[in-house]
Structure formats: structure tokens, C-alpha cells
Coordinates of N, CA and C in Angstrom, one line a residue:
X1 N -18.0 -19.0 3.8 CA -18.2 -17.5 3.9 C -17.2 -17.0 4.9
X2 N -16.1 -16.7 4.4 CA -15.1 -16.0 5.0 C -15.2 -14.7 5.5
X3 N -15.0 -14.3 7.1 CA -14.9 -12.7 7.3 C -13.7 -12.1 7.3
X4 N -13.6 -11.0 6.7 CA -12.3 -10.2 6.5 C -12.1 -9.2 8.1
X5 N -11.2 -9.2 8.4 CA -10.1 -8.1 9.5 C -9.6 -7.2 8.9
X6 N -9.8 -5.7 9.6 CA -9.6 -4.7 8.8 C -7.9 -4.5 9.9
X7 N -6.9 -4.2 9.2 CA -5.8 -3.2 9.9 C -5.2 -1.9 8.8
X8 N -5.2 -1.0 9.8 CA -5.6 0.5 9.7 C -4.0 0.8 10.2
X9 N -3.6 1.2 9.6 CA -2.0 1.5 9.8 C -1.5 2.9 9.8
X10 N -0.1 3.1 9.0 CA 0.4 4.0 8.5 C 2.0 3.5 8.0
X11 N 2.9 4.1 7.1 CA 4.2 4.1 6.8 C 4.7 4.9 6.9
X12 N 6.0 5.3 7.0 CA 7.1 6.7 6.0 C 7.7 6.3 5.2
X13 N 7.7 7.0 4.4 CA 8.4 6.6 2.9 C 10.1 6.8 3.2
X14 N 10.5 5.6 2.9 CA 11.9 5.7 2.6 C 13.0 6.3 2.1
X15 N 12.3 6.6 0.8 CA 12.7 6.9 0.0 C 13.7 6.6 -1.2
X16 N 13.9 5.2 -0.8 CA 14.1 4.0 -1.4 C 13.2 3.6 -2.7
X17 N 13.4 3.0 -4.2 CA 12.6 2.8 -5.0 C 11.5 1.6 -4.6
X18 N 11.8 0.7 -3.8 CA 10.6 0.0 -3.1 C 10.4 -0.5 -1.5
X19 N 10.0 0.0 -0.9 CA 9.9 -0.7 0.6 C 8.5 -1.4 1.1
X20 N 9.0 -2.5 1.6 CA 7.6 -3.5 2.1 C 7.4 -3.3 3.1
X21 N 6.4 -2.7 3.4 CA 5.2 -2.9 4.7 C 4.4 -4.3 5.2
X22 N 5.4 -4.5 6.2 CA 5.1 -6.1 7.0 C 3.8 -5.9 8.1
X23 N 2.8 -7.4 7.4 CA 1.4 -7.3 8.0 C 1.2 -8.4 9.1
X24 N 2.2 -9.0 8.5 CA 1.8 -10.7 9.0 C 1.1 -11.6 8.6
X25 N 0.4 -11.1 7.3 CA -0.1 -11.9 6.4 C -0.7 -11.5 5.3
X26 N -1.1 -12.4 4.4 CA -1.2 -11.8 2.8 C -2.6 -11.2 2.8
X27 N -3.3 -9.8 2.6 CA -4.3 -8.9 2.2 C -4.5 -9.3 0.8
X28 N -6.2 -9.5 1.2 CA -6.9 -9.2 0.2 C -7.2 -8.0 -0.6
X29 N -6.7 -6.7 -0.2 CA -7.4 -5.6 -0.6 C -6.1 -4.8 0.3
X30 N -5.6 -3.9 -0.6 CA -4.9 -2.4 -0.2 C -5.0 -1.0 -0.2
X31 N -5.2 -0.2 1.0 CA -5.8 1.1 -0.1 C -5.2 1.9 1.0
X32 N -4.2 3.0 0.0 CA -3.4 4.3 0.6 C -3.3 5.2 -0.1
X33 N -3.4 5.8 1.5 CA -3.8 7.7 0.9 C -2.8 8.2 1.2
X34 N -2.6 8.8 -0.9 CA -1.6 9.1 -1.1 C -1.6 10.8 -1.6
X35 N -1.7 11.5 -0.9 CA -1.9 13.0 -0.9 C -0.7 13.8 -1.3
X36 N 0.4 12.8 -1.7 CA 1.7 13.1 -2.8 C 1.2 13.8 -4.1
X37 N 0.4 12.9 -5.0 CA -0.7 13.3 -6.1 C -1.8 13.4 -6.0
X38 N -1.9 14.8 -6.8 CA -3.0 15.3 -6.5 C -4.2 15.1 -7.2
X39 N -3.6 14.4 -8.5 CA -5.1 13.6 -9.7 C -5.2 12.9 -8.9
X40 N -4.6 11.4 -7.8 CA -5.2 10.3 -7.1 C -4.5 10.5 -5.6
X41 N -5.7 10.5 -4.9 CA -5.8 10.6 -3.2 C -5.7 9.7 -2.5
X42 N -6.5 7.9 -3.8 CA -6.3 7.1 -2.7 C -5.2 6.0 -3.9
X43 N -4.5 5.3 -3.1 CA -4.4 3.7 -4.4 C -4.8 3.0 -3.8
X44 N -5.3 1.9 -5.0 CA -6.0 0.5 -4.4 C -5.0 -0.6 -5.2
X45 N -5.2 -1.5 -4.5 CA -4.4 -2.7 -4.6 C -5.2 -4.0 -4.4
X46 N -5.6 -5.0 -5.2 CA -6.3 -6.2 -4.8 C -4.9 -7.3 -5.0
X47 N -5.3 -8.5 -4.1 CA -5.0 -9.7 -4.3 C -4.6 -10.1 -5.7
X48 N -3.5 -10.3 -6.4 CA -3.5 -10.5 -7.6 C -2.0 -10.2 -8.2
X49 N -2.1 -9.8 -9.8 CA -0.9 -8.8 -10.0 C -0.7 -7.9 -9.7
X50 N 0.6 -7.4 -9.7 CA 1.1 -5.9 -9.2 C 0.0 -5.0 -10.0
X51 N -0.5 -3.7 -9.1 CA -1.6 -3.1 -9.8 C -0.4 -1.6 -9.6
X52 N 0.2 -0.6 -10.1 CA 0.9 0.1 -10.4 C 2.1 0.2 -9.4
X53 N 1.8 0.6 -8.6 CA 3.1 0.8 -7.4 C 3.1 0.0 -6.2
X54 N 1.6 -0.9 -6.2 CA 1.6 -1.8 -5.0 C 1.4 -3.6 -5.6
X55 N 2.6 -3.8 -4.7 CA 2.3 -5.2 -5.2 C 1.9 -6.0 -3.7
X56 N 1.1 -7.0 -3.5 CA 0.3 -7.6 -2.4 C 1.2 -9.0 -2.0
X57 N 2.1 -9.2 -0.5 CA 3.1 -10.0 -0.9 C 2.2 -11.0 0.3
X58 N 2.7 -12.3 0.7 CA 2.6 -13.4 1.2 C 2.3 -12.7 2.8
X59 N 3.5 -11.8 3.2 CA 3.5 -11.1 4.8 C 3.1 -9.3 4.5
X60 N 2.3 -9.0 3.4 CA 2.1 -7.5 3.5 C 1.3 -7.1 2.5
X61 N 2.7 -6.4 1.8 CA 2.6 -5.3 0.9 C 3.7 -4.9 0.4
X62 N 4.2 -4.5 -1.0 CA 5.3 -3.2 -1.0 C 5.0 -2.7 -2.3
X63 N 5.1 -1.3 -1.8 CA 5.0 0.1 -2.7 C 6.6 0.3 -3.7
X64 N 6.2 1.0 -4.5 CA 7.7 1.7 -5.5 C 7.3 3.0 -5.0
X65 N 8.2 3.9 -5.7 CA 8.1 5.3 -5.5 C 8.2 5.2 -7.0
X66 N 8.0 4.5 -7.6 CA 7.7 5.3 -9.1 C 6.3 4.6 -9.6
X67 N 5.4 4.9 -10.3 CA 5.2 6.3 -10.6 C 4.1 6.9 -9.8
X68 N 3.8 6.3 -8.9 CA 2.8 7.2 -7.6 C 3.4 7.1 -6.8
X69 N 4.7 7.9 -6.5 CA 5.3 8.3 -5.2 C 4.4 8.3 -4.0
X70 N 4.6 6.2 -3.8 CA 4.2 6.2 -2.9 C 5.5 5.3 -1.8
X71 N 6.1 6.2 -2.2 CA 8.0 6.2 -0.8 C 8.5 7.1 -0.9
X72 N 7.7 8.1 -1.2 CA 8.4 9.3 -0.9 C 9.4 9.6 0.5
X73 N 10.6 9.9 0.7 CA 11.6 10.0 2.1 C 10.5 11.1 2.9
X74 N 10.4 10.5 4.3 CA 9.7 11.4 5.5 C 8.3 11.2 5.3
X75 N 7.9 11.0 4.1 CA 6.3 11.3 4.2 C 5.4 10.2 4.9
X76 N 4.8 10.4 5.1 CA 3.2 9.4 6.4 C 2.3 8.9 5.2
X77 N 2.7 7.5 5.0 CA 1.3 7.2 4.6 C 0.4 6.8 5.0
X78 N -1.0 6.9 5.3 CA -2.1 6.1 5.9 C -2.6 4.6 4.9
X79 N -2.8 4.0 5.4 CA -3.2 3.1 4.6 C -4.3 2.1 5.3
X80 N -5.1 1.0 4.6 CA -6.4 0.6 5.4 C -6.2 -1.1 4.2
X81 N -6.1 -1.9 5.2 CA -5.8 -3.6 4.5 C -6.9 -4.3 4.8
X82 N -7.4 -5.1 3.7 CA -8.5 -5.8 4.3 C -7.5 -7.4 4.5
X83 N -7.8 -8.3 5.3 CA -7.3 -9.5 5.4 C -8.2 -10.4 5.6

């Protein structure tokens, strides 16, 4: 029975079509608030395959800016990782 560590972060978007967010280690669980779109507030991301614009890497995370502009150039993302 494993306990999870929460890190509570934030990014800017590059504006680049993908940038990785370095954790230091591979997350079970991803979830950013992305207040870019306005039908979806948060994305989630599990351990696994790429789930639309976040894929879950060995040291992080990395986002696309397509199609949930989530790298948008300047913008603040918040985001919350379970590890």
C-alpha cells in the first residue's frame, strides 16, 4: 500500500507545439487548469497512454498546444501531480 506525494506547481506556455514540465519523476495522475477553454477548466492525465495533449513521461509530463491549448506563449498554467 503505496502513499502518493502531491506537487502543486505551475508552467508558461511556450508556445511551442510541445513542452515538458520536469518533476523528477514519473506521476501517477496529472491535472491542469486550463482556463484557455472554456467547455474544459481542468485536463486530466493518468499513468498510461497519451490522454489528449498530456502525455505522462519517466521525469514529468509534456503538454501539446494542440488541441487543448495547453502551451499557449505567456500563459500560467496551474497544475496539481499525484506521485
Amino acid at each position: 500500500n503505496q502513499k502518493c506525494r502531491v506537487i502543486i506547481g505551475s508552467y508558461i506556455g511556450s508556445g511551442e507545439l510541445t513542452q515538458t514540465i520536469a518533476l523528477g519523476v514519473r506521476p501517477k495522475v496529472v491535472v491542469i487548469d486550463n482556463t484557455q477553454r472554456p467547455s474544459t477548466a481542468l485536463e486530466l492525465a493518468l499513468d498510461g497512454p497519451k490522454v489528449r495533449s498530456i502525455t505522462v513521461t519517466d521525469g514529468g509530463f509534456s503538454v501539446m498546444n494542440t488541441p487543448d491549448n495547453l502551451n499557449v506563449q505567456g500563459t500560467q498554467y496551474p497544475y496539481l501531480a499525484l506521485v
